[in-house]
Structures are given as C-alpha cells and as structure tokens.
C-alpha positions as a Python dict, from the first residue, in 0.01 Angstrom:
ca = {
    (1, 'M'): (0, 0, 0),
    (2, 'K'): (-123, -166, -366),
    (3, 'K'): (80, 82, -547),
    (4, 'M'): (391, -71, -352),
    (5, 'F'): (265, -444, -459),
    (6, 'F'): (156, -363, -770),
    (7, 'L'): (544, -243, -808),
    (8, 'L'): (674, -572, -685),
    (9, 'L'): (497, -740, -891),
    (10, 'A'): (552, -609, -1186),
    (11, 'S'): (936, -604, -1131),
    (12, 'F'): (872, -955, -1028),
    (13, 'S'): (692, -1081, -1384),
    (14, 'L'): (887, -899, -1582),
    (15, 'S'): (1266, -1031, -1426),
    (16, 'A'): (1077, -1350, -1518),
    (17, 'A'): (970, -1252, -1892),
    (18, 'V'): (1353, -1183, -1905),
    (19, 'Y'): (1518, -1494, -1784),
    (20, 'A'): (1246, -1736, -1978),
    (21, 'Q'): (1439, -1586, -2265),
    (22, 'P'): (1670, -1786, -2472),
    (23, 'G'): (2012, -1693, -2290),
    (24, 'G'): (1862, -1419, -2087),
    (25, 'G'): (2026, -1508, -1776),
    (26, 'G'): (2100, -1898, -1781),
    (27, 'F'): (2439, -2050, -1957),
    (28, 'Q'): (2533, -1971, -2335),
    (29, 'R'): (2787, -2122, -2505),
    (30, 'Q'): (3048, -1845, -2624),
    (31, 'T'): (3138, -1902, -2982),
    (32, 'P'): (3519, -1971, -3060),
    (33, 'E'): (3576, -1636, -3203),
    (34, 'E'): (3478, -1503, -2858),
    (35, 'R'): (3660, -1746, -2675),
    (36, 'A'): (4000, -1664, -2875),
    (37, 'A'): (3904, -1272, -2808),
    (38, 'R'): (3896, -1372, -2455),
    (39, 'I'): (4203, -1525, -2433),
    (40, 'H'): (4374, -1238, -2644),
    (41, 'Q'): (4260, -943, -2406),
    (42, 'K'): (4465, -1144, -2123),
    (43, 'L'): (4721, -1204, -2294),
    (44, 'D'): (4765, -885, -2429),
    (45, 'S'): (4691, -697, -2083),
    (46, 'A'): (4951, -907, -1926),
    (47, 'F'): (5193, -944, -2171),
    (48, 'K'): (5172, -661, -2429),
    (49, 'L'): (5308, -905, -2780),
    (50, 'D'): (5391, -825, -3076),
    (51, 'A'): (5015, -780, -3261),
    (52, 'A'): (5082, -980, -3534),
    (53, 'L'): (5195, -1322, -3337),
    (54, 'M'): (4859, -1242, -3121),
    (55, 'A'): (4663, -1232, -3506),
    (56, 'K'): (4857, -1592, -3560),
    (57, 'V'): (4758, -1696, -3203),
    (58, 'D'): (4421, -1602, -3260),
    (59, 'T'): (4378, -1779, -3566),
    (60, 'A'): (4492, -2108, -3406),
    (61, 'L'): (4246, -2065, -3092),
    (62, 'V'): (3954, -2056, -3354),
    (63, 'V'): (4088, -2345, -3555),
    (64, 'L'): (4103, -2489, -3201),
    (65, 'Y'): (3776, -2429, -3056),
    (66, 'K'): (3592, -2487, -3396),
    (67, 'K'): (3734, -2803, -3360),
    (68, 'Q'): (3698, -2893, -3007),
    (69, 'D'): (3288, -2773, -3083),
    (70, 'A'): (3242, -3020, -3353),
    (71, 'R'): (3408, -3331, -3161),
    (72, 'M'): (3181, -3246, -2884),
    (73, 'Q'): (2863, -3207, -3078),
    (74, 'E'): (2992, -3594, -3264),
    (75, 'I'): (3013, -3692, -2926),
    (76, 'F'): (2620, -3561, -2810),
    (77, 'S'): (2478, -3661, -3136),
    (78, 'S'): (2530, -4023, -3050),
    (79, 'G'): (2202, -3985, -2891),
    (80, 'E'): (2417, -4193, -2591),
    (81, 'R'): (2580, -3986, -2300),
    (82, 'P'): (2927, -4035, -2311),
    (83, 'D'): (3103, -4143, -1999),
    (84, 'R'): (3259, -3900, -1736),
    (85, 'E'): (3639, -4019, -1830),
    (86, 'T'): (3554, -3986, -2199),
    (87, 'M'): (3462, -3613, -2188),
    (88, 'M'): (3718, -3509, -1937),
    (89, 'A'): (4007, -3740, -2178),
    (90, 'E'): (3826, -3521, -2492),
    (91, 'R'): (3878, -3215, -2320),
    (92, 'Q'): (4227, -3315, -2142),
    (93, 'K'): (4336, -3319, -2527),
    (94, 'Y'): (4220, -2984, -2639),
    (95, 'T'): (4333, -2856, -2310),
    (96, 'D'): (4703, -2969, -2415),
    (97, 'A'): (4669, -2813, -2780),
    (98, 'Q'): (4560, -2460, -2608),
    (99, 'E'): (4902, -2482, -2420),
    (100, 'A'): (5099, -2587, -2645),
    (101, 'I'): (4968, -2284, -2905),
    (102, 'L'): (5073, -2094, -2589),
    (103, 'K'): (5348, -2234, -2501),
    (104, 'A'): (5478, -2136, -2864),
    (105, 'V'): (5423, -1776, -2798),
    (106, 'L'): (5563, -1740, -2445),
    (107, 'T'): (5857, -1734, -2277),
    (108, 'E'): (5894, -1952, -2021),
    (109, 'E'): (5837, -1714, -1732),
    (110, 'Q'): (5519, -1557, -1890),
    (111, 'F'): (5379, -1900, -1932),
    (112, 'T'): (5409, -1963, -1563),
    (113, 'I'): (5200, -1647, -1482),
    (114, 'W'): (4970, -1741, -1737),
    (115, 'K'): (4916, -2122, -1571),
    (116, 'E'): (4903, -1971, -1238),
    (117, 'K'): (4743, -1702, -1198),
    (118, 'I'): (4561, -1588, -1552),
    (119, 'Q'): (4410, -1904, -1621),
    (120, 'P'): (4235, -1997, -1285),
    (121, 'S'): (4051, -1716, -1276),
    (122, 'M'): (3939, -1770, -1607),
    (123, 'R'): (3717, -2058, -1514),
    (124, 'P'): (3387, -1986, -1474),
    (125, 'Q'): (3273, -1927, -1084),
    (126, 'R'): (2982, -2086, -984),
    (127, 'P'): (2638, -1901, -791),
    (128, 'G'): (2704, -1920, -457),
    (129, 'G'): (3079, -1937, -462),
    (130, 'G'): (3254, -2203, -246),
    (131, 'G'): (3371, -2514, -409),
    (132, 'D'): (3454, -2682, -111),
    (133, 'G'): (3154, -2858, -119),
    (134, 'N'): (3053, -2782, 263),
    (135, 'R'): (2763, -2622, 214),
    (136, 'G'): (2568, -2517, 528),
    (137, 'G'): (2554, -2729, 866),
    (138, 'G'): (2812, -2787, 1107),
    (139, 'G'): (2939, -3160, 904),
    (140, 'G'): (2752, -3347, 1138),
    (141, 'Q'): (2977, -3312, 1405),
    (142, 'Q'): (2867, -3193, 1770),
}
C-alpha cells in the first residue's frame, strides 16, 4: 500500500513539474515558419502542388505571418488592452491576405475544398470539445 501511494505521489509530482516548465502543457505560439509548414503539409497532402510553386507559397506565408506577429506585438506593447473589434479587424486583414495567397495557386474547386474541409480542421480545438456553450445542466428547464 505504501509503495502504491509513493508511486502515485511521484507520478503526480513529475507531471506537475512538467506542466510548470515553459511550454510544458500550456499554449505555445508557433513560429511563422511552423505555421507555414503546417499549411504546406495540408496543401501537399490534399492537392500535390508543384514543389516550386509550394516554395513560393511558403515564402509568402512566412512573410505574411512575420508581419502579423510584428503588428500584434505592436498592438500589445502599447500597454493598453485593445478592444475586441480592433483585434478582429486586424486578424481579418491577415486572413484575407492568406486567402489571397492561396487563391493565387489553387483552382476554384481546390480553394473551396480548402475553405470548407481543410481549414476548419486546422483550428485549435478547446479541451473538452463542445463549443456549443451548453456545458452540463439541463438548460434551466424542468
């Protein structure tokens, strides 16, 4: 019994130490290169585009993501918390730019597949799933 308790305590301590480390279990933002590589992998597996064309897409996406990161850093370094509408407008600019890059290399059919099937699968999923806002309970009706 003591061994079991010790083993349980040791494993709990170890997992707590892992989560306490920077990036250990928490959210860590991907670099522009990692984000571009993720899109590259999805595009390559779905559409098998020309390697030279994909190299140009990768470069354009990395440049775009670096600009986006710099702009977000600029917004947050002001010391004030930006309002939701401002942030949504900024993000939309970069989403539109990313779509323009992809539209330039994909056919209409491929772009539709990208928007409807591939892109939604790339969004980060919240722990616990759901997303409908109805957690637990019976919704107040009896």
